[in-house]
Tab-separated table of C-alpha atoms and ligand atoms in Angstrom:
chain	number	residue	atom	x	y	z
S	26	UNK	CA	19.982	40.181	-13.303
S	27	UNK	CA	22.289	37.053	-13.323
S	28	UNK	CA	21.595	34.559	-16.398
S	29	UNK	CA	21.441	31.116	-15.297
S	30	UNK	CA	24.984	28.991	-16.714
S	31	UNK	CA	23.099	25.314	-17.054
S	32	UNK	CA	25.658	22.457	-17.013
S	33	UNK	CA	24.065	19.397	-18.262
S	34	UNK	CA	24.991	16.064	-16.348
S	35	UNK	CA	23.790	12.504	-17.337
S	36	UNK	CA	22.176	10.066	-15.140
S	37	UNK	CA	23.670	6.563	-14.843
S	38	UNK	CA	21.517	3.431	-14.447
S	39	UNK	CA	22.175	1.618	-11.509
S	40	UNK	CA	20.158	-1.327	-9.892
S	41	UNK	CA	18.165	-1.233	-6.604
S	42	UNK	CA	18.423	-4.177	-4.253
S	43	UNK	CA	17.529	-7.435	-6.371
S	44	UNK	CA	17.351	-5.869	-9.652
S	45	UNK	CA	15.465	-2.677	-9.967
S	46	UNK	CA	16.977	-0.166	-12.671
S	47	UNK	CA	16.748	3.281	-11.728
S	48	UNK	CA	18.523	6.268	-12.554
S	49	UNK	CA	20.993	8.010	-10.432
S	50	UNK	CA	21.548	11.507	-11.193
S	51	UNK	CA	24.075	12.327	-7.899
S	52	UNK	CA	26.808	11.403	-7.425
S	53	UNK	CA	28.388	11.714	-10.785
S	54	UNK	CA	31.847	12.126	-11.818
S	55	UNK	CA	31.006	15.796	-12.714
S	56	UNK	CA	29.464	16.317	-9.434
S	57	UNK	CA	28.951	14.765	-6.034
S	58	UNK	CA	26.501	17.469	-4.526
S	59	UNK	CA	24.267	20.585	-4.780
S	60	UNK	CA	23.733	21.677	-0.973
S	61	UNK	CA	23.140	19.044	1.483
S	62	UNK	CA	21.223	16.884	-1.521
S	63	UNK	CA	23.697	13.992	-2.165
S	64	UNK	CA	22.151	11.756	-3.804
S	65	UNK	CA	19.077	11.946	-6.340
S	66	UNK	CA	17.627	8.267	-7.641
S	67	UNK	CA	14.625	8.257	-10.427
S	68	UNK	CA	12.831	5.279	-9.543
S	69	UNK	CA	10.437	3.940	-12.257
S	70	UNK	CA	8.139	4.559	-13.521
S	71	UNK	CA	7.851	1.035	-14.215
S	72	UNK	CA	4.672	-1.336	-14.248
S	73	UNK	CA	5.755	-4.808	-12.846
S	74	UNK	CA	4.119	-8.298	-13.323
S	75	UNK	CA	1.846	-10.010	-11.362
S	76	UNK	CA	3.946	-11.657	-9.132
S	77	UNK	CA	6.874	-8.724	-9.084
S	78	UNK	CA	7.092	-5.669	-7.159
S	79	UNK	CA	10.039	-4.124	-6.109
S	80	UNK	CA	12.545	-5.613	-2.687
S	81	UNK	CA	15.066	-3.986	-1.342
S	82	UNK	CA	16.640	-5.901	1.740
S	83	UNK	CA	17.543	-5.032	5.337
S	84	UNK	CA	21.018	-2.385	4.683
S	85	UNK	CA	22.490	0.239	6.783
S	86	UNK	CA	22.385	4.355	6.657
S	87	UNK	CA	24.522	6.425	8.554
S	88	UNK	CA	24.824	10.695	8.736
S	89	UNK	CA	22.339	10.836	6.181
S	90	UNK	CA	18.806	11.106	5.865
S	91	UNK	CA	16.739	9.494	2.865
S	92	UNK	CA	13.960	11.312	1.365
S	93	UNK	CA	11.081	9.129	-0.820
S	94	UNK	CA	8.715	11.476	-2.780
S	95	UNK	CA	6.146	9.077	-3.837
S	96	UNK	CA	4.412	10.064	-7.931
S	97	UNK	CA	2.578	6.662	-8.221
S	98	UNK	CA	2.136	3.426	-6.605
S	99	UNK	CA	2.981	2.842	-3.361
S	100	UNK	CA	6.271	1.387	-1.035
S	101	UNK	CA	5.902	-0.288	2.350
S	102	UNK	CA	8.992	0.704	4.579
S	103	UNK	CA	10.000	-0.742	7.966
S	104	UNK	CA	13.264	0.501	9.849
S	105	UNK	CA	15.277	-0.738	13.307
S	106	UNK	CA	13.171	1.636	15.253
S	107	UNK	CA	10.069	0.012	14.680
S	108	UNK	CA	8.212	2.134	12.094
S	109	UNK	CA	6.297	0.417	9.442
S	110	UNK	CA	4.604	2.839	6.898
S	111	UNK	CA	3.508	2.609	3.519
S	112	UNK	CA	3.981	5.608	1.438
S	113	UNK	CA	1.372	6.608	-1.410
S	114	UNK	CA	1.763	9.014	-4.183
S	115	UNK	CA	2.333	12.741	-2.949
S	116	UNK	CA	3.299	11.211	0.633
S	117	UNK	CA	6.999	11.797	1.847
S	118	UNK	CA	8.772	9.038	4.059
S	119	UNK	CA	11.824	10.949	5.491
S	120	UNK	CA	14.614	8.784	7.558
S	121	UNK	CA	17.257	10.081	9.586
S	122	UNK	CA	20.236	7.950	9.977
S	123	UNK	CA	22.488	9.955	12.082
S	124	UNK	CA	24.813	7.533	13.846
S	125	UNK	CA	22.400	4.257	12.548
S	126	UNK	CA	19.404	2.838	10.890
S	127	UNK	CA	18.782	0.086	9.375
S	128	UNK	CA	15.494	-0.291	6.738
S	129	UNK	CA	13.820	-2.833	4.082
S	130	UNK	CA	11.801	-0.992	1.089
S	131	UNK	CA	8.873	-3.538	-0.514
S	132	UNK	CA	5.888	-3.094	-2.708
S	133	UNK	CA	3.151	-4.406	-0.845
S	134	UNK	CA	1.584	-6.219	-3.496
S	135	UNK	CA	2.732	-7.506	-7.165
S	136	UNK	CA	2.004	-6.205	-10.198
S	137	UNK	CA	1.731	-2.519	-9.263
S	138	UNK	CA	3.441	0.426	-10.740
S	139	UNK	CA	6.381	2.420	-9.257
S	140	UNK	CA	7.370	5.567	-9.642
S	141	UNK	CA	9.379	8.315	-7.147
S	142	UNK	CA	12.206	9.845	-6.690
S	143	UNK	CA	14.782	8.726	-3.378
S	144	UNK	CA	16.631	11.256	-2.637
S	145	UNK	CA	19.543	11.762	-0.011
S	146	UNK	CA	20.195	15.016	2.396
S	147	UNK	CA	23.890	14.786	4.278
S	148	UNK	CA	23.802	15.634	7.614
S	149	UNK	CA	26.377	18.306	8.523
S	150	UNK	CA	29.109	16.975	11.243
S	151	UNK	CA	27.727	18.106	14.344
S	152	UNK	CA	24.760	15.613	13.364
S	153	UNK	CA	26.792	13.303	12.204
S	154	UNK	CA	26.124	11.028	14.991
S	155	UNK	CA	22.859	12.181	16.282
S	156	UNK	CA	20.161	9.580	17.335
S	157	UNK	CA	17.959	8.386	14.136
S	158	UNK	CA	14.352	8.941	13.635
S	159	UNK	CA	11.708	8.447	11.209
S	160	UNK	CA	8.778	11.121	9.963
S	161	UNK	CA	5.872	9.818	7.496
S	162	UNK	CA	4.019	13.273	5.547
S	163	UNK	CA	1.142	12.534	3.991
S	164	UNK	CA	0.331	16.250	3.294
S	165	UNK	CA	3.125	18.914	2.104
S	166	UNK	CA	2.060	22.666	0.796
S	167	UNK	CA	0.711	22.832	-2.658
S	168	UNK	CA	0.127	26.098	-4.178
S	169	UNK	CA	-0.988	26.975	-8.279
S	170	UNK	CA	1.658	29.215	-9.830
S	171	UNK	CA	1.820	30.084	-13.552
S	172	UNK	CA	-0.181	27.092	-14.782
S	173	UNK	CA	2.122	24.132	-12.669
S	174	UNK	CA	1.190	22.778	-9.271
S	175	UNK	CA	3.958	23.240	-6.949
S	176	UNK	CA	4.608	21.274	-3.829
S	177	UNK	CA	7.203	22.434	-1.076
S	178	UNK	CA	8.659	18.547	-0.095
S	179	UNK	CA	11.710	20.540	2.321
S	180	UNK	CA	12.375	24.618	3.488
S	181	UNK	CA	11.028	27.855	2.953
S	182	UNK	CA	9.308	29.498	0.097
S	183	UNK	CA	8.187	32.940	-0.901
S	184	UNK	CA	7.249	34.078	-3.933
S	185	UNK	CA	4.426	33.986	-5.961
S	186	UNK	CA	1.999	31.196	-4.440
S	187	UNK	CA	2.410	33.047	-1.068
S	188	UNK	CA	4.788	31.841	1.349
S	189	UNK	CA	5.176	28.078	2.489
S	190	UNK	CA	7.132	26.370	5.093
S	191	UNK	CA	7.561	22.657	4.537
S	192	UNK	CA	7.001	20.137	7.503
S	193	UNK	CA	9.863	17.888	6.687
S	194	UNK	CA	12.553	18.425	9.310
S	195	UNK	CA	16.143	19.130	7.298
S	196	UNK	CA	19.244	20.295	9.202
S	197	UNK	CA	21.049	22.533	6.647
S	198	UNK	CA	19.806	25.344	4.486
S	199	UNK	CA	18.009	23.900	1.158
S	200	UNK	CA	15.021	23.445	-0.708
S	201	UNK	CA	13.256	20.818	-2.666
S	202	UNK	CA	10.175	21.816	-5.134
S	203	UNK	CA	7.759	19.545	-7.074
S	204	UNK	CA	6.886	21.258	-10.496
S	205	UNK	CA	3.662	19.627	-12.450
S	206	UNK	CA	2.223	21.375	-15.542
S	207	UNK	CA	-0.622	19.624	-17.137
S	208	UNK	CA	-1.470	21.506	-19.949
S	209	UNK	CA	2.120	22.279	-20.828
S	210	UNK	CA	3.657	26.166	-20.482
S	211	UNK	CA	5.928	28.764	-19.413
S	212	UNK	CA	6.487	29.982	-15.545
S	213	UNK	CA	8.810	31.437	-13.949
S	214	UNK	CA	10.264	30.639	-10.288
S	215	UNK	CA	12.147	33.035	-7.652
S	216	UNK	CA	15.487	31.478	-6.836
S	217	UNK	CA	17.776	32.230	-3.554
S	218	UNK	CA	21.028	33.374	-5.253
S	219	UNK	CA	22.862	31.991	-2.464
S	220	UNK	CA	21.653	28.734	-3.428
S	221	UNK	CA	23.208	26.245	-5.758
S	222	UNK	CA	20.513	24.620	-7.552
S	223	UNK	CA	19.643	21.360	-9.730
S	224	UNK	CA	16.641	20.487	-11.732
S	225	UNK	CA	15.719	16.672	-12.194
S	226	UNK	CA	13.215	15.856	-14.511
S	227	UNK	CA	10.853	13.482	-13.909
S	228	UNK	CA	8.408	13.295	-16.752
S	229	UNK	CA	8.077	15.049	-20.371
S	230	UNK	CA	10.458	17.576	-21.312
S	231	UNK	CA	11.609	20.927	-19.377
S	232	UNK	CA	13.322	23.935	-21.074
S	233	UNK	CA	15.637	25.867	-19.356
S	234	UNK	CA	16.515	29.686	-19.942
S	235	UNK	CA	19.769	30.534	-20.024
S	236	UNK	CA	23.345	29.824	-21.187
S	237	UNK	CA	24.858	26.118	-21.290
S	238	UNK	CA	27.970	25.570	-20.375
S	239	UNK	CA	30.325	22.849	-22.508
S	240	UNK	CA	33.641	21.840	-21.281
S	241	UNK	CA	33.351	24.090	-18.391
S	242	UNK	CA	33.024	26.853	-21.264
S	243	UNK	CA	29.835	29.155	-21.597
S	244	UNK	CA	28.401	28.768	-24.929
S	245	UNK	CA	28.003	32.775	-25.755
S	246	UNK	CA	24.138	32.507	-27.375
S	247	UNK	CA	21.445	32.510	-24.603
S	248	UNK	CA	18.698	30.075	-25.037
S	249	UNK	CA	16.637	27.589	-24.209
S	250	UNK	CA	17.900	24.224	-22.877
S	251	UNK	CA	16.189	21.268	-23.006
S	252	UNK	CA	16.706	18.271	-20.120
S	253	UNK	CA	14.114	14.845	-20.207
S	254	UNK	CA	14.141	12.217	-17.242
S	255	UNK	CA	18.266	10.907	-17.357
S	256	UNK	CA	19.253	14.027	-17.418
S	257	UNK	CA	20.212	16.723	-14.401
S	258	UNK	CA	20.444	20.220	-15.293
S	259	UNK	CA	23.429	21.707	-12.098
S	260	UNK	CA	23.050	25.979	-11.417
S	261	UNK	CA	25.870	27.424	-9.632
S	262	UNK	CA	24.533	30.261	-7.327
S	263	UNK	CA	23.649	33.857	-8.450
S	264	UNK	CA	20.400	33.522	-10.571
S	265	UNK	CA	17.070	35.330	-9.236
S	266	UNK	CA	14.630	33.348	-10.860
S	267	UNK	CA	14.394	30.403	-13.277
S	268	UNK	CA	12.630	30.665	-16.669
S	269	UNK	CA	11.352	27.096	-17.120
S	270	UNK	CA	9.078	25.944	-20.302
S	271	UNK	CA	7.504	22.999	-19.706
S	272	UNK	CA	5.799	20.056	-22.005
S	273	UNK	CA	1.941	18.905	-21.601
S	274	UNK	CA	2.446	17.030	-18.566
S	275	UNK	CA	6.034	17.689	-17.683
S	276	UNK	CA	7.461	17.037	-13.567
S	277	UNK	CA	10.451	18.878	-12.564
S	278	UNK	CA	12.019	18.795	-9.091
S	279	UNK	CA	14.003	22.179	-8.094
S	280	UNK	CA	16.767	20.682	-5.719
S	281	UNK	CA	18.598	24.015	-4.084
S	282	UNK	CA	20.766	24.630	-0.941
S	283	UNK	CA	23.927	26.405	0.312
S	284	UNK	CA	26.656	24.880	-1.341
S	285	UNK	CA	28.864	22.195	0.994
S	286	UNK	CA	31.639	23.237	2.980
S	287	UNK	CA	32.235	20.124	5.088
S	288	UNK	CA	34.581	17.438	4.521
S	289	UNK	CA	32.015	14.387	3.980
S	290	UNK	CA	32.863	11.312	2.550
S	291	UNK	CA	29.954	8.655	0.297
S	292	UNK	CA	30.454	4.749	0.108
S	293	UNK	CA	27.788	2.451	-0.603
S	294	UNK	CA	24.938	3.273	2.052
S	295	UNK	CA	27.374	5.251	4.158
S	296	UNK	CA	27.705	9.182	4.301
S	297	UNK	CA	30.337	10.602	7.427
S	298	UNK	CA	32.442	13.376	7.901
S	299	UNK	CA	36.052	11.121	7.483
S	300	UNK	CA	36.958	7.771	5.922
S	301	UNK	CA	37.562	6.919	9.814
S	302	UNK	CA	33.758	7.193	10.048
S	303	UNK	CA	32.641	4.954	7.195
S	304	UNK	CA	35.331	2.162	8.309
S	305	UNK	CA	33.811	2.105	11.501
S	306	UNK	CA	30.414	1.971	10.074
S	307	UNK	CA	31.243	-0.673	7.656
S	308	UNK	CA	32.539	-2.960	10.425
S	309	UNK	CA	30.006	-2.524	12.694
S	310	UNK	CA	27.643	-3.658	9.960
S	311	UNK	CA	29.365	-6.720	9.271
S	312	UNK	CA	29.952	-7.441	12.809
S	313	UNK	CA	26.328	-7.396	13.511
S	314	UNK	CA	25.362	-9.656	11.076
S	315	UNK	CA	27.717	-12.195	12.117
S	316	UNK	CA	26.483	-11.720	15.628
S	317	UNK	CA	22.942	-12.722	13.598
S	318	UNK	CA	21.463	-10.566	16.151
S	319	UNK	CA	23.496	-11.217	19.700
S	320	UNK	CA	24.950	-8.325	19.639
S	321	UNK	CA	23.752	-7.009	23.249
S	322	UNK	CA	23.814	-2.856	21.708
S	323	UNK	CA	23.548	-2.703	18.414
S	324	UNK	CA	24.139	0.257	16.251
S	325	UNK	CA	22.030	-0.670	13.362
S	326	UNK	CA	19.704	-2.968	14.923
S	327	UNK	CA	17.216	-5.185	13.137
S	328	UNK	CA	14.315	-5.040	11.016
S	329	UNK	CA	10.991	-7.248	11.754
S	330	UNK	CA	10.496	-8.619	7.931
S	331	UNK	CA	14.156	-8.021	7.105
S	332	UNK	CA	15.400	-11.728	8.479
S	333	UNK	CA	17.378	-13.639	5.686
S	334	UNK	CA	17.616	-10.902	3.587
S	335	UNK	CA	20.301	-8.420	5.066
S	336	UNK	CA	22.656	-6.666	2.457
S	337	UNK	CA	26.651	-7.051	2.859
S	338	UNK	CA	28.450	-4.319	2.639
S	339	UNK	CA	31.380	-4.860	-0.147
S	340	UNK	CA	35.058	-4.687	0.831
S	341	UNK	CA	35.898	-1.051	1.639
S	342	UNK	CA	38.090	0.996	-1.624
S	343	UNK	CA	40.533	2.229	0.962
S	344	UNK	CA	42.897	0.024	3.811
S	345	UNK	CA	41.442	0.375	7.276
D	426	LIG	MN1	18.098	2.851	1.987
């Protein structure tokens, strides 16, 4: 039986549309991915004032697809094909980009209280430029294992809780897991050892068994590690299971695919398979903007609600 190596990486705070700080666990310096996941932001939780609520204006996606898991309050989101769904706690909104989407992301009212997780899946390159689409879940599997309730948000499990399939449509090999323990405890969870895994938590305190690696170096006691929210705990592949120990109230999502073999590059809202790619995707968002919606096909398209409040891209890193 393969001991888990735990490499601990820190979030960074980073700011959502006009303001918002949340906590952005991938991409870090130490590491961009763990499977298809690309991307993990902790949003909240946060309580605003009466007349706040969270905004985030009209911007582009492209070869991605974002993935809200909703743990209180609720987000309205409307998107270039038309869709406009709000999203309440244990709800998934799932957006495929492929070759273009455009979205706004709005709390319906003030005053409420946010808190999720917004996570992003790359599309492999044969999807790359696929048409995009929109699902809304209001219902994923939930099963009671070892004192937590689990929820399967994306793939397969089996294992104790029986076997699950989840609804959300993903195009490479992964999984995503919701962990809750009210009352606090000890479980443990089958892993694919052909998975790469991460563990983001959300709320209270999760221990970890296994070794921690500092420096790239194992440290040679076995243990327990401990990770809180703005933290991200990274498992290379090989484990079986997971011994997790979890505080009185404690969320944990299990983030786990095959590990990513494709060349992809990540700029602002862009994901694509070369530099060439996000260029062209950066420039075709501009160029629809300043076309303030003449252009006669657009790639991104517009959002009803998003007028006056479209997102510029930044100047690209790299010369085009
Ligand atoms: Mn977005």
């Amino acid at each position: 039986m393969s001991i888990p190596v735990i490499e601990r990486v820190a979030a960074r705070e980073s700011t959502l549309g006009e303001g918002l700080r949340i906590r952005r666990a991938l991409p870090t310096r130490e590491r961009r991915m763990v499977g298809a996941w690309c991307f993990l932001d902790h949003i909240g939780p946060i309580t605003f004032g009466p007349d706040e609520g969270m905004h985030v204006g009209a911007h582009p996606h492209t070869c991605l697809q974002t993935f809200t898991w909703m743990i209180e309050g609720e987000i309205r989101h409307r998107d270039s094909l038309g869709s406009d769904q709000l999203i309440r706690p244990g709800q998934v909104n799932l957006m495929t980009a492929g070759h273009g989407i455009s979205h706004t992301e709005d709390s319906p009212t003030g005053g409420q209280r946010v808190h999720a997780a917004q996570l992003w899946i790359a599309l492999p390159p044969a999807q790359a430029d696929r048409a995009p689409a929109f699902e809304h879940h209001a219902a994923l599997p939930t099963w009671q294992h070892g004192g937590c309730t689990c929820t399967l948000l994306a793939g397969r499990w089996r294992g104790p809780g029986g076997e699950h399939t989840a609804p959300t449509k993903v195009h490479t090999p992964l999984v995503g897991l919701d962990v809750c323990s009210a009352a606090g405890g000890d479980t443990v969870l089958p892993l694919r050892p052909d998975f790469e895994h991460g563990l983001l938590p959300l709320e209270g305190s999760v221990g970890i068994a296994g070794r921690e690696a500092t420096d790239g170096a194992e440290v040679a006691t076995s243990g327990i590690a401990h990770f809180a929210p703005g933290e991200f705990a990274y498992l290379a592949p090989g484990p079986e299971q997971l011994g997790l120990r979890l505080s009185p109230g404690a969320r944990v999502l299990l983030l786990g695919g095959e590990p990513w073999r494709d060349p992809i590059v990540m700029w602002w809202n862009f994901v694509g398979p070369s530099k060439a790619h996000v260029i062209q995707a950066q420039a075709d968002w501009e160029a629809e903007g300043e076309a303030a919606g003449a252009a006669a096909s657009p790639r991104f398209g517009a959002v009803p609600g998003g007028e006056g409040r479209r997102l510029h891209a930044p100047p690209l890193p790299w010369k085009a």
